[in-house]
PDB file of C-alpha atoms in Angstrom:
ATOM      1  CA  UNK H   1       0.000   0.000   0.000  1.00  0.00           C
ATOM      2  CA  UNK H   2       3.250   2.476   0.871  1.00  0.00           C
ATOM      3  CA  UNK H   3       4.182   2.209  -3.090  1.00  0.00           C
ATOM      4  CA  UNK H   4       0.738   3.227  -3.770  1.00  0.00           C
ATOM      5  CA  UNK H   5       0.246   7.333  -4.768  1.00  0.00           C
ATOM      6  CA  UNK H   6      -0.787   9.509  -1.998  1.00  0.00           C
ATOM      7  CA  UNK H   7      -4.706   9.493  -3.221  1.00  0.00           C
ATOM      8  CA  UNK H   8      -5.210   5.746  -3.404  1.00  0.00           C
ATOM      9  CA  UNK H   9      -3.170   5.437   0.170  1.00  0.00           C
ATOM     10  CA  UNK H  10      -6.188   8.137   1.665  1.00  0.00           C
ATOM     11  CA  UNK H  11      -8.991   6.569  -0.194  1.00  0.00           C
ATOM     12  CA  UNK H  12      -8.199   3.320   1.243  1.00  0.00           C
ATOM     13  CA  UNK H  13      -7.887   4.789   4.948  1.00  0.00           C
ATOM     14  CA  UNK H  14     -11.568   6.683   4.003  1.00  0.00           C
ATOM     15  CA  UNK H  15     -12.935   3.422   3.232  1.00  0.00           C
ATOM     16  CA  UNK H  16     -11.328   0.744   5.210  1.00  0.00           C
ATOM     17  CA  UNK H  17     -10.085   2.349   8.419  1.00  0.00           C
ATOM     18  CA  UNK H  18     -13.317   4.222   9.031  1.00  0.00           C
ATOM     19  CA  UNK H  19     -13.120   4.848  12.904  1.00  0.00           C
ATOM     20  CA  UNK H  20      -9.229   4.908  13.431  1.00  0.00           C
ATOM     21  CA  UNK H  21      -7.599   7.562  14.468  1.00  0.00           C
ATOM     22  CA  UNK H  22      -7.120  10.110  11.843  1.00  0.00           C
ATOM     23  CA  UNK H  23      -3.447  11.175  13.186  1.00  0.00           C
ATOM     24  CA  UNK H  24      -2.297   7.683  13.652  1.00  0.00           C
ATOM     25  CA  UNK H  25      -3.833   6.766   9.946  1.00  0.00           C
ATOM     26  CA  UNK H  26      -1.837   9.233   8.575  1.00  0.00           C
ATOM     27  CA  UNK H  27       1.120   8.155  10.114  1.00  0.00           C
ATOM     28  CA  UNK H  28       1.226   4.582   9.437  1.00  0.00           C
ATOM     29  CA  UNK H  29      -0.074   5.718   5.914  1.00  0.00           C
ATOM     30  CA  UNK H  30       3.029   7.866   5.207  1.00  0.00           C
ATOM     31  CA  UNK H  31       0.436  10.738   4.076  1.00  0.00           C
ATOM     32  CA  UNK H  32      -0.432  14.484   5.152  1.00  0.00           C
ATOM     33  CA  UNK H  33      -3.180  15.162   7.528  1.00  0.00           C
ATOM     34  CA  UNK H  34      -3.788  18.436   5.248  1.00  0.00           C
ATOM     35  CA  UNK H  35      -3.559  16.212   2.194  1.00  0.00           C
ATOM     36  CA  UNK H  36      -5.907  13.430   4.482  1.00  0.00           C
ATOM     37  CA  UNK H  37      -8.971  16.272   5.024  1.00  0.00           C
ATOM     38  CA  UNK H  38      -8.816  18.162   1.647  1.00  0.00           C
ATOM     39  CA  UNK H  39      -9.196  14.864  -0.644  1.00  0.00           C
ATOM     40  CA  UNK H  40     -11.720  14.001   1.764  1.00  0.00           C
ATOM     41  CA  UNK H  41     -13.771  17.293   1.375  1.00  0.00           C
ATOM     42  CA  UNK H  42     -13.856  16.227  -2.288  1.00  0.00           C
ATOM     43  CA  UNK H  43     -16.176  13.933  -4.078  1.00  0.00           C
ATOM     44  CA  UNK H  44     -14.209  11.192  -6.373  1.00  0.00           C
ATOM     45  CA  UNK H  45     -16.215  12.794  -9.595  1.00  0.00           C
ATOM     46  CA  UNK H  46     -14.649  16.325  -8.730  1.00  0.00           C
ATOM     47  CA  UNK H  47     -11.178  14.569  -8.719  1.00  0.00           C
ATOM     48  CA  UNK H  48     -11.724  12.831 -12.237  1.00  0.00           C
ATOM     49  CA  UNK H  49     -13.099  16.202 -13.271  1.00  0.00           C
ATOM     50  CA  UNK H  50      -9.934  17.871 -12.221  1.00  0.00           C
ATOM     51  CA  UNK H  51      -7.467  15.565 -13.262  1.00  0.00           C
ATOM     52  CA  UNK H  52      -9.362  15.719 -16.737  1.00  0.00           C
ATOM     53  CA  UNK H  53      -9.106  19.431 -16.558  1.00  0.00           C
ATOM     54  CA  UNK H  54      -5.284  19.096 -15.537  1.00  0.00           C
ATOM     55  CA  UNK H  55      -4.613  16.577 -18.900  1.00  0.00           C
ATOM     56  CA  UNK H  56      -6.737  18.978 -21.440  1.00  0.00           C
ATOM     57  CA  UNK H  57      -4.669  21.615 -20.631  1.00  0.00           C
ATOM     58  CA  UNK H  58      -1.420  20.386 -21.311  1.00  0.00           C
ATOM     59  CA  UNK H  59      -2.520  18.002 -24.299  1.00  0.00           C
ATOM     60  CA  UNK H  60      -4.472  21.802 -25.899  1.00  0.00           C
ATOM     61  CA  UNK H  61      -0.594  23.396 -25.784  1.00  0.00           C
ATOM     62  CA  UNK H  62       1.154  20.155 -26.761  1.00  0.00           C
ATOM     63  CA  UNK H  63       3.200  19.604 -23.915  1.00  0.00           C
ATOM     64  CA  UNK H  64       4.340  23.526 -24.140  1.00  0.00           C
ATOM     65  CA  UNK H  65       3.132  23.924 -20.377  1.00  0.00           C
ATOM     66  CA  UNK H  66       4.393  22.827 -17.287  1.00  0.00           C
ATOM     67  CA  UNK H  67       2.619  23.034 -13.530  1.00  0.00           C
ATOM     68  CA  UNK H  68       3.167  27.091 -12.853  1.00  0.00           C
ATOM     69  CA  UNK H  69       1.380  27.541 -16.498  1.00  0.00           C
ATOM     70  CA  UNK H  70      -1.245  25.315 -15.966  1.00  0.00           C
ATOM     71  CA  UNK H  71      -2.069  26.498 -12.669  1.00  0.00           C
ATOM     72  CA  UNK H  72      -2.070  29.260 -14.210  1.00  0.00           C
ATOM     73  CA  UNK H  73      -4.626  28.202 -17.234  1.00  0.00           C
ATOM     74  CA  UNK H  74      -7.069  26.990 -14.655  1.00  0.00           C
ATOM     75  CA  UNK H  75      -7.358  29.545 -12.133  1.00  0.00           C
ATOM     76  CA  UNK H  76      -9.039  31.311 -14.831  1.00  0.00           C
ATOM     77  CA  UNK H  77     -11.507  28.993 -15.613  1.00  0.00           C
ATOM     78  CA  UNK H  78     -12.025  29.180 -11.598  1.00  0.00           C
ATOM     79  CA  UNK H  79     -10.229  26.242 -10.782  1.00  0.00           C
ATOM     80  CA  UNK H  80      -7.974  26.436  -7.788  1.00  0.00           C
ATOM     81  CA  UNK H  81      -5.298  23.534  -7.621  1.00  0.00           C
ATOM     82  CA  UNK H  82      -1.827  23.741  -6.306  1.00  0.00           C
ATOM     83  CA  UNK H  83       1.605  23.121  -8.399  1.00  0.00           C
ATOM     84  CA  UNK H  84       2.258  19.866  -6.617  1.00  0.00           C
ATOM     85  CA  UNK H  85      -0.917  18.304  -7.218  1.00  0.00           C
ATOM     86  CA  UNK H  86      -0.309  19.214 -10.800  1.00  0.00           C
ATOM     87  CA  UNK H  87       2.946  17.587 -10.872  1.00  0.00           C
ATOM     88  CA  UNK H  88       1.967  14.701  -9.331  1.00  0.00           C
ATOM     89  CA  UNK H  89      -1.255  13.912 -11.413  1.00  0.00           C
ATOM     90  CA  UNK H  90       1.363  14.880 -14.865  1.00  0.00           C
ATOM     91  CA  UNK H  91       3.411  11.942 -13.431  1.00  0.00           C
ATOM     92  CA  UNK H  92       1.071   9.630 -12.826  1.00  0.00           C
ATOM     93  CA  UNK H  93      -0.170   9.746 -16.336  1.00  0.00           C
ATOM     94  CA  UNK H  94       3.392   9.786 -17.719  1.00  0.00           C
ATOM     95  CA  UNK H  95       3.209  13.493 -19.125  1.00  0.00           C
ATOM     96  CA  UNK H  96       6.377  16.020 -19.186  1.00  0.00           C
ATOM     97  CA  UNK H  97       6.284  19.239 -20.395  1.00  0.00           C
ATOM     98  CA  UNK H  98       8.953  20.222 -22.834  1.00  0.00           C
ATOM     99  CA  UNK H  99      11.931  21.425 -21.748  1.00  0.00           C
ATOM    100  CA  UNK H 100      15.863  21.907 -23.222  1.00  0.00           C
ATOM    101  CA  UNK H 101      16.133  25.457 -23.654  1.00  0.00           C
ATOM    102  CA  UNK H 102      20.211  26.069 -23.578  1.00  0.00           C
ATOM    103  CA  UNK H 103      21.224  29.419 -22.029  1.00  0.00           C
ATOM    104  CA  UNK H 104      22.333  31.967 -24.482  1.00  0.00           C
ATOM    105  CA  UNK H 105      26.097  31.684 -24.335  1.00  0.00           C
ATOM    106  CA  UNK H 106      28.211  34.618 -24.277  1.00  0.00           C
ATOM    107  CA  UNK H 107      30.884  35.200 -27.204  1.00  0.00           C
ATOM    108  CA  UNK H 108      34.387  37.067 -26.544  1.00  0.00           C
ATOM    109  CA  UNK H 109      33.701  40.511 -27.218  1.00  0.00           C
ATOM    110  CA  UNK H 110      36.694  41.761 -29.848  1.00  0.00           C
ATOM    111  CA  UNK H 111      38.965  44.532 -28.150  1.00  0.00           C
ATOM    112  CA  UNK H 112      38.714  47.114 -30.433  1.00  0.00           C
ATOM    113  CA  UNK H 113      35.825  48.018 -32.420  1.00  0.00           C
ATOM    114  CA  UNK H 114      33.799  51.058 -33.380  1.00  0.00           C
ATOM    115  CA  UNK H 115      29.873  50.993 -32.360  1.00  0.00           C
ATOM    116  CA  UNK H 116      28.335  51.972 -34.980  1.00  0.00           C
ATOM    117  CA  UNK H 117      25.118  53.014 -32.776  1.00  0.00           C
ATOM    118  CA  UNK H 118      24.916  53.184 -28.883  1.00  0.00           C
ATOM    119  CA  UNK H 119      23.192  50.424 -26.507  1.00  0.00           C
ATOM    120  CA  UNK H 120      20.410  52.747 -25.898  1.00  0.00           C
ATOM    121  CA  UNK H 121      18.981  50.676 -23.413  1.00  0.00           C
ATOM    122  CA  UNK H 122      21.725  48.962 -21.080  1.00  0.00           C
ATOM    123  CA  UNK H 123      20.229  46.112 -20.140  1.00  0.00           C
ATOM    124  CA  UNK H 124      17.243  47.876 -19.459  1.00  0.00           C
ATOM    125  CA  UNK H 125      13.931  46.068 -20.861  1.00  0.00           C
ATOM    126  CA  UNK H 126      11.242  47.723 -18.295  1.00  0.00           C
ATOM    127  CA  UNK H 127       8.741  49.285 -20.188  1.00  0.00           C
ATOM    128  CA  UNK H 128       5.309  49.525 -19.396  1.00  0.00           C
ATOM    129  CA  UNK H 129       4.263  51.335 -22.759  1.00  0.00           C
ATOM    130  CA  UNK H 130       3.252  49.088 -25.550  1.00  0.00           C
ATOM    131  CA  UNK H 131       5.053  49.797 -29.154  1.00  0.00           C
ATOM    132  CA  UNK H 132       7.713  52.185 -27.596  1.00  0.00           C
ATOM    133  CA  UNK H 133      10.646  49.562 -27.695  1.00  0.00           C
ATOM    134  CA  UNK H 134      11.595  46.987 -30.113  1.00  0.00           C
ATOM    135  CA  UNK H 135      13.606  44.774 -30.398  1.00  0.00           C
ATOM    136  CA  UNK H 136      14.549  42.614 -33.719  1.00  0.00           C
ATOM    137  CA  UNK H 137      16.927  39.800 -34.638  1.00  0.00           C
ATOM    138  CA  UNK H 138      17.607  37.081 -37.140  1.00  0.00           C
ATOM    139  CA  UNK H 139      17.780  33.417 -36.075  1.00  0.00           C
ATOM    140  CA  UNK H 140      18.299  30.216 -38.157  1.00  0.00           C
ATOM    141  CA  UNK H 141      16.338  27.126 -38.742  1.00  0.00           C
ATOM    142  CA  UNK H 142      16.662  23.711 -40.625  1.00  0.00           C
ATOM    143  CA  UNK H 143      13.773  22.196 -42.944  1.00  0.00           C
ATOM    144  CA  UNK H 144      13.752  19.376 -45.195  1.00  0.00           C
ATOM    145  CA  UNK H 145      15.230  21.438 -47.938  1.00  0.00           C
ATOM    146  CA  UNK H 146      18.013  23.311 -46.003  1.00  0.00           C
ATOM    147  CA  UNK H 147      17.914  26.452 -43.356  1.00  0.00           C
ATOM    148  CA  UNK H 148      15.417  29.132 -43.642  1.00  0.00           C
ATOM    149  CA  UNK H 149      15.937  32.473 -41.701  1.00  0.00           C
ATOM    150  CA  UNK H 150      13.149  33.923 -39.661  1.00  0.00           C
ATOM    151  CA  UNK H 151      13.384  37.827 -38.564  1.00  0.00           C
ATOM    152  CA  UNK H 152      11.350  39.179 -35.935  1.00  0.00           C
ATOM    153  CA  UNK H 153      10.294  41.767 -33.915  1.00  0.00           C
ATOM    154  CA  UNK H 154       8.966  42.131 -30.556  1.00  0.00           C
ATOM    155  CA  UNK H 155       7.535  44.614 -28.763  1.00  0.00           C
ATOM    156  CA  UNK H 156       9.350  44.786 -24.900  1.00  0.00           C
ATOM    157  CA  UNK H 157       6.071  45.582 -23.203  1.00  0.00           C
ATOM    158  CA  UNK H 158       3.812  43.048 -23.995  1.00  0.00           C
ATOM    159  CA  UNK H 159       5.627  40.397 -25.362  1.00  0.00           C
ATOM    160  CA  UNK H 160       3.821  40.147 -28.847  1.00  0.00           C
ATOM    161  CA  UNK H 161       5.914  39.328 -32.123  1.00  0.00           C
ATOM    162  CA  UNK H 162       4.443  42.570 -33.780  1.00  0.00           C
ATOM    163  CA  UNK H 163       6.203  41.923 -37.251  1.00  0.00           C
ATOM    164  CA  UNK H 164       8.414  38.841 -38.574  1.00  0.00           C
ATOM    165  CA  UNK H 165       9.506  37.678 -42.261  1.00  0.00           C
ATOM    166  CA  UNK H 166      11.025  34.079 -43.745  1.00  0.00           C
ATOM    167  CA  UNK H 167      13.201  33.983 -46.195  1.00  0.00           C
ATOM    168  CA  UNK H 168      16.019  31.118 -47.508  1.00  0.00           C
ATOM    169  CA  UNK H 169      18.578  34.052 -47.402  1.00  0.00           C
ATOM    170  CA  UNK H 170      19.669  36.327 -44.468  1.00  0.00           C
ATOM    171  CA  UNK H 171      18.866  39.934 -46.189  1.00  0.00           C
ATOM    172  CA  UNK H 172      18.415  43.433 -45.348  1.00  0.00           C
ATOM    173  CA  UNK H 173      15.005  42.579 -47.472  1.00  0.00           C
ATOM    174  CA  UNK H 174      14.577  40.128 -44.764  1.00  0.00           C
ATOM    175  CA  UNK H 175      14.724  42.555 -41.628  1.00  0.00           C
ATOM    176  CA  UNK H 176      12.834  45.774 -43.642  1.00  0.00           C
ATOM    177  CA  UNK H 177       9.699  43.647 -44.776  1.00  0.00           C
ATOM    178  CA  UNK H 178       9.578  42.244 -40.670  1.00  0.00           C
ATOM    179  CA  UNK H 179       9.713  45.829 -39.929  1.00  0.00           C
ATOM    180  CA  UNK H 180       7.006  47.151 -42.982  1.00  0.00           C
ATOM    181  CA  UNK H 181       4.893  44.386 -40.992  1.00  0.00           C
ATOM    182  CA  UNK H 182       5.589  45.510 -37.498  1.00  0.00           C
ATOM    183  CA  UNK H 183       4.609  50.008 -38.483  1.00  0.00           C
ATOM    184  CA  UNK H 184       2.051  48.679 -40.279  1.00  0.00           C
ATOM    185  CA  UNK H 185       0.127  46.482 -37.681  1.00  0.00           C
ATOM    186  CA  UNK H 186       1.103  49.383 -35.195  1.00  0.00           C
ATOM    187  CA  UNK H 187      -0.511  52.758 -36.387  1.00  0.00           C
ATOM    188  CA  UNK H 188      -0.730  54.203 -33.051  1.00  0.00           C
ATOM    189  CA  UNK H 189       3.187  54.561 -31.399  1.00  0.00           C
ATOM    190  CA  UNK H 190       4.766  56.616 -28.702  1.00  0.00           C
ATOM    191  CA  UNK H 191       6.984  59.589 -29.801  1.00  0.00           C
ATOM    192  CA  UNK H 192      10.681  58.534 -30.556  1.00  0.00           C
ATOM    193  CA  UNK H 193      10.544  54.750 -30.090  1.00  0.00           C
ATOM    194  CA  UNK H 194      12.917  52.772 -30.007  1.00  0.00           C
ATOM    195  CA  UNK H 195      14.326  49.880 -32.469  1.00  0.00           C
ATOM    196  CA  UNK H 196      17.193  48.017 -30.959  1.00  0.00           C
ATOM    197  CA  UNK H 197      19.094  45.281 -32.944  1.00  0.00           C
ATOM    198  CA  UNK H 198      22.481  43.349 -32.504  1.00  0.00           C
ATOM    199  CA  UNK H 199      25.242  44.771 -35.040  1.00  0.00           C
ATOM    200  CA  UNK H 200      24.531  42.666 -38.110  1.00  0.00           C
ATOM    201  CA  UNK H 201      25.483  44.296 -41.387  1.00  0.00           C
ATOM    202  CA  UNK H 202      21.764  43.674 -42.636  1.00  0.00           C
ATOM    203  CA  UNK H 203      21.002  45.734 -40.015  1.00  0.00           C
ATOM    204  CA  UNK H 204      23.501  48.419 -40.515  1.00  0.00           C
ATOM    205  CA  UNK H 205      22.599  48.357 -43.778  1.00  0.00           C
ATOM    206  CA  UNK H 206      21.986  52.485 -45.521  1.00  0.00           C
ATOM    207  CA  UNK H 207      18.301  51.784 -46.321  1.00  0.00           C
ATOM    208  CA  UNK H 208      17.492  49.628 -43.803  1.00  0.00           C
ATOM    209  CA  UNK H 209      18.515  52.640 -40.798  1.00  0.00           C
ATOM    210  CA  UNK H 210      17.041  54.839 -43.188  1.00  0.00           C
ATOM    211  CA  UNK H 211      13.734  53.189 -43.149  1.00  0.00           C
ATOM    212  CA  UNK H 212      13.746  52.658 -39.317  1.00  0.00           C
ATOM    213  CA  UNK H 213      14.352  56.832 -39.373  1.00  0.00           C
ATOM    214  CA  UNK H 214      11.594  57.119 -41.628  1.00  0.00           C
ATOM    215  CA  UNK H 215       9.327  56.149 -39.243  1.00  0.00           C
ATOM    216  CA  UNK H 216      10.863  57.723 -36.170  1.00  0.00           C
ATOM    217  CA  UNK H 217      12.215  55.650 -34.424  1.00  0.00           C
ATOM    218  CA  UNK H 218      15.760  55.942 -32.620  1.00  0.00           C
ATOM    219  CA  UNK H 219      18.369  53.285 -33.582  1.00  0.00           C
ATOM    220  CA  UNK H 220      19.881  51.571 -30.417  1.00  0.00           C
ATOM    221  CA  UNK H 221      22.292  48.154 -31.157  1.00  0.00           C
ATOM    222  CA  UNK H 222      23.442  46.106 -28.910  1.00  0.00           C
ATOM    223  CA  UNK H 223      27.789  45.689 -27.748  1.00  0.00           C
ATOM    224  CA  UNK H 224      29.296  43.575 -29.970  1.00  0.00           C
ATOM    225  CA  UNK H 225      29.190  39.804 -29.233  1.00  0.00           C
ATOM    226  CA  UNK H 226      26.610  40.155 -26.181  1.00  0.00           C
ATOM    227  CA  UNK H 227      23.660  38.721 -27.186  1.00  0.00           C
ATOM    228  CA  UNK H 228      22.315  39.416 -23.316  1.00  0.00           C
ATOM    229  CA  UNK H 229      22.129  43.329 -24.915  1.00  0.00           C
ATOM    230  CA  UNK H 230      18.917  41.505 -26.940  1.00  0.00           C
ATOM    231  CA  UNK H 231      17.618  39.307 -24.177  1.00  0.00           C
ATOM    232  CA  UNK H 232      13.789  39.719 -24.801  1.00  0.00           C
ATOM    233  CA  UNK H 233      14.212  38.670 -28.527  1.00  0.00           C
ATOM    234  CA  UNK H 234      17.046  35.815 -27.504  1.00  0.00           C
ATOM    235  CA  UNK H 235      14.118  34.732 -24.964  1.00  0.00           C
ATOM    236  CA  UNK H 236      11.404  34.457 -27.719  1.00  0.00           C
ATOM    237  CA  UNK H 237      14.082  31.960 -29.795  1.00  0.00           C
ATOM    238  CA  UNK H 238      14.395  30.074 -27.438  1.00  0.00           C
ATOM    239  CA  UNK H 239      11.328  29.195 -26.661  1.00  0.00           C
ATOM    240  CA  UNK H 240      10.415  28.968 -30.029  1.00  0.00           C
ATOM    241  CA  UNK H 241      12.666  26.711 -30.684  1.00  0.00           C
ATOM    242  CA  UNK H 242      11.406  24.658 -27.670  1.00  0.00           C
ATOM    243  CA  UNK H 243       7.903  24.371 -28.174  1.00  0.00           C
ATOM    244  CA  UNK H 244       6.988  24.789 -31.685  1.00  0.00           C
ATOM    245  CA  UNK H 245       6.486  21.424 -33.538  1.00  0.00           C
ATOM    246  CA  UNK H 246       9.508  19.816 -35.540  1.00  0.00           C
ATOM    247  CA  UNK H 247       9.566  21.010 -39.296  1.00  0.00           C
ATOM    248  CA  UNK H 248      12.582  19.362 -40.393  1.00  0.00           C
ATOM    249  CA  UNK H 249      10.525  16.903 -43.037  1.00  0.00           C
ATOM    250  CA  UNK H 250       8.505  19.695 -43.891  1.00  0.00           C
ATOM    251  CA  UNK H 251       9.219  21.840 -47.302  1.00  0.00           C
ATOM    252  CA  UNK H 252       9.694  25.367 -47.321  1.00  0.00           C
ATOM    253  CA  UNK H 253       6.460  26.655 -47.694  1.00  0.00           C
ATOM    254  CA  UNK H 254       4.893  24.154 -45.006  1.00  0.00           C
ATOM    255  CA  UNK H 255       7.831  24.930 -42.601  1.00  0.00           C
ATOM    256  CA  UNK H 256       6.604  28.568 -43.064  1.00  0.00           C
ATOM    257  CA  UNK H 257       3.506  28.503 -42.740  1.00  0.00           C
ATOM    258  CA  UNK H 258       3.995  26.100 -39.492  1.00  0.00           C
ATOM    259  CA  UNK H 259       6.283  29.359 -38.038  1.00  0.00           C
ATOM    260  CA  UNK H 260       3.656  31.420 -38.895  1.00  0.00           C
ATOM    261  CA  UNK H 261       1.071  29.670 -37.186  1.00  0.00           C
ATOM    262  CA  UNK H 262       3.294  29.142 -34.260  1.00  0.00           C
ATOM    263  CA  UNK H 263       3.498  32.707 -33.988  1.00  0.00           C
ATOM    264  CA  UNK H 264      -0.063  34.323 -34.391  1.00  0.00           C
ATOM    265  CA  UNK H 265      -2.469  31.520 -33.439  1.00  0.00           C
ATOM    266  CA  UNK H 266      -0.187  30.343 -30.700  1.00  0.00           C
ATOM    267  CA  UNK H 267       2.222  32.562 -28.881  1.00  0.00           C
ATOM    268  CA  UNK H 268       0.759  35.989 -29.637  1.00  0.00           C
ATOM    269  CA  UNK H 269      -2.652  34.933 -28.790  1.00  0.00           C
ATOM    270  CA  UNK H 270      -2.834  31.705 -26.697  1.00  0.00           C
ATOM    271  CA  UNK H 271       0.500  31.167 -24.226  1.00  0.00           C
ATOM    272  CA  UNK H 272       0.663  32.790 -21.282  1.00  0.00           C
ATOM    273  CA  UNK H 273       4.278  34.664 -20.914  1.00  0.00           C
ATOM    274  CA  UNK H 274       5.534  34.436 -17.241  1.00  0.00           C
ATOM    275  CA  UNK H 275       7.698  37.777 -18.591  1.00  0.00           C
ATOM    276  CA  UNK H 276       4.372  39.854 -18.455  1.00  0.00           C
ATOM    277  CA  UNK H 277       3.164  38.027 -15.075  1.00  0.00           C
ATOM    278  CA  UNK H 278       1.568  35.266 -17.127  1.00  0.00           C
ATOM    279  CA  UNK H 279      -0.687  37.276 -19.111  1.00  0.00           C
ATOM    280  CA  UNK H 280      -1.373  36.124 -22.893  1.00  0.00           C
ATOM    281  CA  UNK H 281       0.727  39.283 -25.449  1.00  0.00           C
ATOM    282  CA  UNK H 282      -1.853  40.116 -27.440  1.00  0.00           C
ATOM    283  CA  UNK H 283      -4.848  40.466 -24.219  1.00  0.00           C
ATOM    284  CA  UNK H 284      -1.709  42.647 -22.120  1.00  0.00           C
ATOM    285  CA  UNK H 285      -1.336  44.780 -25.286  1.00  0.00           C
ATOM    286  CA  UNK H 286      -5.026  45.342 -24.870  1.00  0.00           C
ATOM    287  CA  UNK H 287      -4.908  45.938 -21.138  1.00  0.00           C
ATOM    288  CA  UNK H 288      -1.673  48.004 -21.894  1.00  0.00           C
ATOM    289  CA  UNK H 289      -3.383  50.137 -24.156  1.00  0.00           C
ATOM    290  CA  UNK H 290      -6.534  50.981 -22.211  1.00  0.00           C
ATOM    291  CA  UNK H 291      -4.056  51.929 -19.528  1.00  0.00           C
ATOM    292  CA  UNK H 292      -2.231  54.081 -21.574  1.00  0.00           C
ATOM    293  CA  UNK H 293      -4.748  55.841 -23.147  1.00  0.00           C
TER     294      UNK H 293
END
């Protein structure tokens, strides 16, 4: 009975040591008196219903979530449940969340070189204002065919990917059309936002800083070889990279439109960020706004 999990151990003492001392049950039964009273303030069907609830919730985001997420799903469908009970009702039916994201590691930074733009922001990514700072980078993947180079951009305040473009070469037409994507879905902007970039010579490219000027914004780029400078955007890659499905049978066009998918109907409208207090991007960019206005 001691191998058995904690809720079989107590639903045997409910049924078969009716009488017994609670304290000594619990003790004999290796279990919690806490854990003892609150499964025995709930009905069996509630427990099925929650461990249903619990299992829906990680199979809907494909593993992507873990106990602190799915707690966090829950509570607002008005279910209260705590992390451990999560965890142990995960194991039980054999489910993990993903995990593997690698720690961006940091490259020697070369002695003597010219910025070509200050760090604007030093390390600093609080900003409670949506569309005031961006920031954008380039990041590589495999498909069936070969590698295919997805550019984003992402807003610091709320998390969202407001613009991105795929292409099969790394261009400055690459980083200007994620950018045409990101003023155009984003009329309404702060005076003199910023767009903040590593040092890239797509990037530092004449008509690509002349575009980002075009539309006011101040050009900030991060040290060389620090990719911490770009955290929120180094963030977003990594989880990407993580949780999105694998595309590496998939063609070119079905890798893309995979990404894109990933990106819209996923992380910009259904994940819940823990960088914005576990709020979903686009709903924060809403609440953001409202504030703001």
């Amino acid at each position: 009975m001691l191998c058995e999990p904690p809720r079989r151990r107590i639903r045997f003492a409910k049924e078969e040591l009716k009488g017994y001392d609670t304290s000594q049950v619990c003790r004999i039964l290796q279990v919690s008196r806490s854990g003892y009273y609150r499964q025995a303030k709930m009905p069996e069907s509630e427990e099925i219903a929650l461990e249903k609830a619990i299992i829906h919730c990680f199979e809907e985001h494909r593993g992507n979530y873990g106990r602190i997420r799915i707690r966090k799903q829950l509570q607002t469908q008005g279910i209260q449940v705590s992390e451990a009970k999560i965890a142990r009702i995960l194991r039980k039916n054999g489910l993990k969340a993903k995990s593997g994201r690698k720690a961006t590691k940091r490259k020697p930074r070369p002695k003597e070189e010219v910025y070509l733009e200050e760090n604007l922001l030093q390390d600093k990514f609080s900003v409670a204002v949506p569309n005031a700072l961006w920031c954008s980078d380039v990041t590589e993947l495999k498909y069936h065919g070969g590698k295919l180079y997805l550019c984003g951009v992402l807003d610091v305040a709320t998390r969202r990917i407001v613009g991105w473009s795929i292409g099969k070469t790394q261009t400055q037409t690459l980083i200007q059309d994620a950018f045409r994507m990101a003023v155009g879905r984003n009329p309404q902007r702060p005076e003199s936002p910023i767009f903040h970039s590593d040092r890239g010579c797509q990037y530092t490219a004449h008509r690509t800083k002349e575009l980002i000027e075009t539309y006011g914004f101040r050009k900030s780029m991060s040290r060389p070889g620090t990719p911490s400078d770009n955290q929120p955007i180094e963030s977003f890659w990594r989880t990407l990279e993580c949780e999105i499905e694998d595309i590496h049978g998939l063609s070119y066009q079905e890798a893309s439109l995979r990404i894109a998918e990933y990106i819209e109907l996923y992380y910009n409208s259904s994940r819940l960020h823990s960088g914005i207090g576990y709020h979903i991007p686009n709903d924060f960019f809403t609440v953001l706004s409202v504030h703001n206005s």
